[in-house]
mmCIF file of C-alpha atoms in Angstrom:
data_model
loop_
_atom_site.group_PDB
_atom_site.id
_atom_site.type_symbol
_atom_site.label_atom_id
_atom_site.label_comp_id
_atom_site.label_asym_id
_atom_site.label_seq_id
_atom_site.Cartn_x
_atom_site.Cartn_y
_atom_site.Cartn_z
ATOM 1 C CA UNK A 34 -249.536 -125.821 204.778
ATOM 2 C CA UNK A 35 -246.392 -125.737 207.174
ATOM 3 C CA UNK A 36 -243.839 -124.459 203.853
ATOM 4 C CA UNK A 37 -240.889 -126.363 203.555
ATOM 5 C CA UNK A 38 -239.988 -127.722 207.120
ATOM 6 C CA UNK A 39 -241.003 -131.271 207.679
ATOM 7 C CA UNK A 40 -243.606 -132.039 209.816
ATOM 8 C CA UNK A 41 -242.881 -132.368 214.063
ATOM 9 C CA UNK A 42 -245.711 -134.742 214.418
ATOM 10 C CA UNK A 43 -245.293 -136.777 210.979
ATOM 11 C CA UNK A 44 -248.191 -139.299 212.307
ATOM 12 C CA UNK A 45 -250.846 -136.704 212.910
ATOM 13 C CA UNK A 46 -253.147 -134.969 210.888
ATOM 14 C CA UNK A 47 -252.080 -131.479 212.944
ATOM 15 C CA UNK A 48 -254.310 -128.860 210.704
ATOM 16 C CA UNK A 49 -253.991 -125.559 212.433
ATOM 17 C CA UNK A 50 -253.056 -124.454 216.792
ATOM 18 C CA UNK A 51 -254.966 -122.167 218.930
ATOM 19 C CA UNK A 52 -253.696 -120.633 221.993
ATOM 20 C CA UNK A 53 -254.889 -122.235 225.363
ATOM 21 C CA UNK A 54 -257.029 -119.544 227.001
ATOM 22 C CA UNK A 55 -255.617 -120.260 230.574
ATOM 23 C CA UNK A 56 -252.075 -119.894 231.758
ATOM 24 C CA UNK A 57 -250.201 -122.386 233.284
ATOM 25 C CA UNK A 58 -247.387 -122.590 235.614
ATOM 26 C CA UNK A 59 -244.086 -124.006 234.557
ATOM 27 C CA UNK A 60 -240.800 -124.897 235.892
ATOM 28 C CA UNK A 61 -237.467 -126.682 235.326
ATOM 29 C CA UNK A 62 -236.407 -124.272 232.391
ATOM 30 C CA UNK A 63 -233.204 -124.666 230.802
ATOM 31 C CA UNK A 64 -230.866 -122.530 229.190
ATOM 32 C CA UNK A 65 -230.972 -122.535 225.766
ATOM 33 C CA UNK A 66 -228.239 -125.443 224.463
ATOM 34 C CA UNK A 67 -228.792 -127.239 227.658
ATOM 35 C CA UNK A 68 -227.271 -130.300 227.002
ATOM 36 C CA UNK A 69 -228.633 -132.875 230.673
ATOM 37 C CA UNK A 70 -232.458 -131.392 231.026
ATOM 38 C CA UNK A 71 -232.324 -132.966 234.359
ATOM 39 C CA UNK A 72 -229.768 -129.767 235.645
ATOM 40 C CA UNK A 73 -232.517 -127.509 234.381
ATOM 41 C CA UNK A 74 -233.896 -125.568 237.782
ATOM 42 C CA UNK A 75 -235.067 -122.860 236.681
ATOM 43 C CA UNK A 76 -237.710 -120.834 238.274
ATOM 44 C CA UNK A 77 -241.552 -121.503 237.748
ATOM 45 C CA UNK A 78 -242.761 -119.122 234.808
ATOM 46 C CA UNK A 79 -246.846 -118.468 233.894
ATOM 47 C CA UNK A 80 -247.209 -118.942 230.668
ATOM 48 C CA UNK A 81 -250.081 -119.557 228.029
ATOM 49 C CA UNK A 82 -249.595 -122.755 226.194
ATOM 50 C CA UNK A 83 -250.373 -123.355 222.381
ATOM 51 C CA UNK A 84 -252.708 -126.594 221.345
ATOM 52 C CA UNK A 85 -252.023 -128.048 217.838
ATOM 53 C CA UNK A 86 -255.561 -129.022 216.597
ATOM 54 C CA UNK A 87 -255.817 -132.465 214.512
ATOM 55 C CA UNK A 88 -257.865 -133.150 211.790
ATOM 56 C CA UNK A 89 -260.912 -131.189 210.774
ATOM 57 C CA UNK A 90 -262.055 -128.311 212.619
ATOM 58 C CA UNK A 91 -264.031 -128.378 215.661
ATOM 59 C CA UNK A 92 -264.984 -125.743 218.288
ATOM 60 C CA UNK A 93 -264.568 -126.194 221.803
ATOM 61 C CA UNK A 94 -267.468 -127.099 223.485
ATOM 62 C CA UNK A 95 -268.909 -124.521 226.078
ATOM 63 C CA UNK A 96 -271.017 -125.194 229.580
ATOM 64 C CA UNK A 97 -273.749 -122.426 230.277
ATOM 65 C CA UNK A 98 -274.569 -122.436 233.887
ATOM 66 C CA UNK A 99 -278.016 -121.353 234.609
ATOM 67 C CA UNK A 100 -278.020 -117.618 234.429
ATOM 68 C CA UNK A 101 -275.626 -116.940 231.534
ATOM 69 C CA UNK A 102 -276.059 -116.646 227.886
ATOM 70 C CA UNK A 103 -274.241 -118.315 225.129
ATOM 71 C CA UNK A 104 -273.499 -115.777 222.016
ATOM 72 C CA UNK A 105 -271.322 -115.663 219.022
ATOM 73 C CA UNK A 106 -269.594 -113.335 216.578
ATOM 74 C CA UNK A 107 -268.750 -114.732 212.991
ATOM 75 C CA UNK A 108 -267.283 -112.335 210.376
ATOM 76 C CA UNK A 109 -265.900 -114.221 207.313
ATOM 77 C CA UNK A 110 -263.814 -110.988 206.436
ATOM 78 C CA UNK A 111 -262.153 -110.834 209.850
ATOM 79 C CA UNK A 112 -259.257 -113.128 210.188
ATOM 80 C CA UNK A 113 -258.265 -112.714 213.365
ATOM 81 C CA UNK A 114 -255.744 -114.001 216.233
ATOM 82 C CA UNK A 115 -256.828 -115.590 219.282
ATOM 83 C CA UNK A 116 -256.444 -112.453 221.876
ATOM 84 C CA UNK A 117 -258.344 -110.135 219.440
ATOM 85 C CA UNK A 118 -261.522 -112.598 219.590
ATOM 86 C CA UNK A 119 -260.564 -112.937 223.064
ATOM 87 C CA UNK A 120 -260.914 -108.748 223.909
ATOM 88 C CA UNK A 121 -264.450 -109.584 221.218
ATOM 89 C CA UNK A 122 -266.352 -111.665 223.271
ATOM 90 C CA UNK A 123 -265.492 -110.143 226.503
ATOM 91 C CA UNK A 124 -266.471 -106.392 224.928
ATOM 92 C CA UNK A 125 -269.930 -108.241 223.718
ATOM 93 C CA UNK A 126 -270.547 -109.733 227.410
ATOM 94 C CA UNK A 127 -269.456 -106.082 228.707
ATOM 95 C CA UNK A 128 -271.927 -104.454 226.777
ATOM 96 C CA UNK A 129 -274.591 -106.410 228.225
ATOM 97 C CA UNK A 130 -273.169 -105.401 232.331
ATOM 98 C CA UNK A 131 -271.564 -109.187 232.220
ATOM 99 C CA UNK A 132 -268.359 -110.930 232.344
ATOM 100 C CA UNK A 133 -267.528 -113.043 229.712
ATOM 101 C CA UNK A 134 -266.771 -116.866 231.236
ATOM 102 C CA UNK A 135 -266.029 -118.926 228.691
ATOM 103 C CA UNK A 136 -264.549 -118.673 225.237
ATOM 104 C CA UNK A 137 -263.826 -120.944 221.812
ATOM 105 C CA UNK A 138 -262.401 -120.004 218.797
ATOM 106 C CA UNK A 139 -264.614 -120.196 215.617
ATOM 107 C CA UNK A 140 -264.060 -121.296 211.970
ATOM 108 C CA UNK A 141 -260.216 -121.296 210.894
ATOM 109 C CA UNK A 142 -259.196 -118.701 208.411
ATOM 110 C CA UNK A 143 -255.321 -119.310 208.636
ATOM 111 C CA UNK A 144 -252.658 -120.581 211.022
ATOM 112 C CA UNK A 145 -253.837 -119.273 214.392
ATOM 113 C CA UNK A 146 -256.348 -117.156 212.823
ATOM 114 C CA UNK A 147 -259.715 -117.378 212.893
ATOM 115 C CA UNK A 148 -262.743 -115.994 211.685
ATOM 116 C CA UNK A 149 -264.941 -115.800 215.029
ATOM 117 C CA UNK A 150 -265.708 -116.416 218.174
ATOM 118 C CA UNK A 151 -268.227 -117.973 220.753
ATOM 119 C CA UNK A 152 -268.372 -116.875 224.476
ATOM 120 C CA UNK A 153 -270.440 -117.499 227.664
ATOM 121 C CA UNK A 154 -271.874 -114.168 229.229
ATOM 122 C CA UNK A 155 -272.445 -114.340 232.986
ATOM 123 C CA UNK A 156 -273.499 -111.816 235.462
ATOM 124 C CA UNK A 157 -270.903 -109.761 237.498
ATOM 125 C CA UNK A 158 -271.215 -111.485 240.374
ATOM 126 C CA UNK A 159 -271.809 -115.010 239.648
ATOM 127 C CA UNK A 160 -270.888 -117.971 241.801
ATOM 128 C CA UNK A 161 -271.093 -121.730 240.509
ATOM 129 C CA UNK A 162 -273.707 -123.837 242.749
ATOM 130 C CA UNK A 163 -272.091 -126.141 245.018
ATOM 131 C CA UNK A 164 -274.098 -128.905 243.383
ATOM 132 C CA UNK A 165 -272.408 -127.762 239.631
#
């Protein structure tokens, strides 16, 4: 599955990645060739980490607060990326007047590809309850 290169994790069943759908703020870079990682001060950067998935396939579980709606969108001849099912769910939610909260990637159709998509629809406006 990963051609000819050998295998960064040679102890884990690592099957396919999917792209985290927060950011996340970094810091410490180094320059490429950095030779003592503990000179590396670099400023912070946002970016959007990658998760290798292991074993078989599993979609992320989603909360629905009271108030929202849990949908999906499977199409066996779409193999898509992450941000495409991404712009999906949140079109899907739009067309209903809501915001789309929460998001997983469905069914695997190559390496960072998939094949689907299930989101969390929530009004406009919503607010989590202090007690949730």
């Amino acid at each position: 599955m990963w051609g000819v290169s050998p295998p960064v994790y040679p102890g884990r069943d690592i099957t396919n990645i999917v792209e985290s759908s927060h950011y996340q703020k970094i810091g410490g870079w180094c320059r490429q060739g950095a030779l003592n990682a503990a000179k590396c001060k670099g400023a912070q950067r946002w970016i959007k980490p990658f998760r290798c998935l292991e074993g078989p396939f599993q979609s992320d579980a989603l909360l629905v607060p009271e108030g929202c709606l849990f949908d999906h969108i499977h199409n066996a001849s779409r193999c898509w990326p992450f941000v495409r099912w991404n712009q999906t769910g949140a079109a899907a939610c739009q067309d209903r007047n809501m915001q789309m909260r929460s998001f997983a990637m469905l069914l695997p159709c190559g390496i960072s590809l998939f094949s689907g998509v299930e989101f969390v629809c929530c009004p406009k406006h919503f607010k989590v309850p202090a007690d949730g």
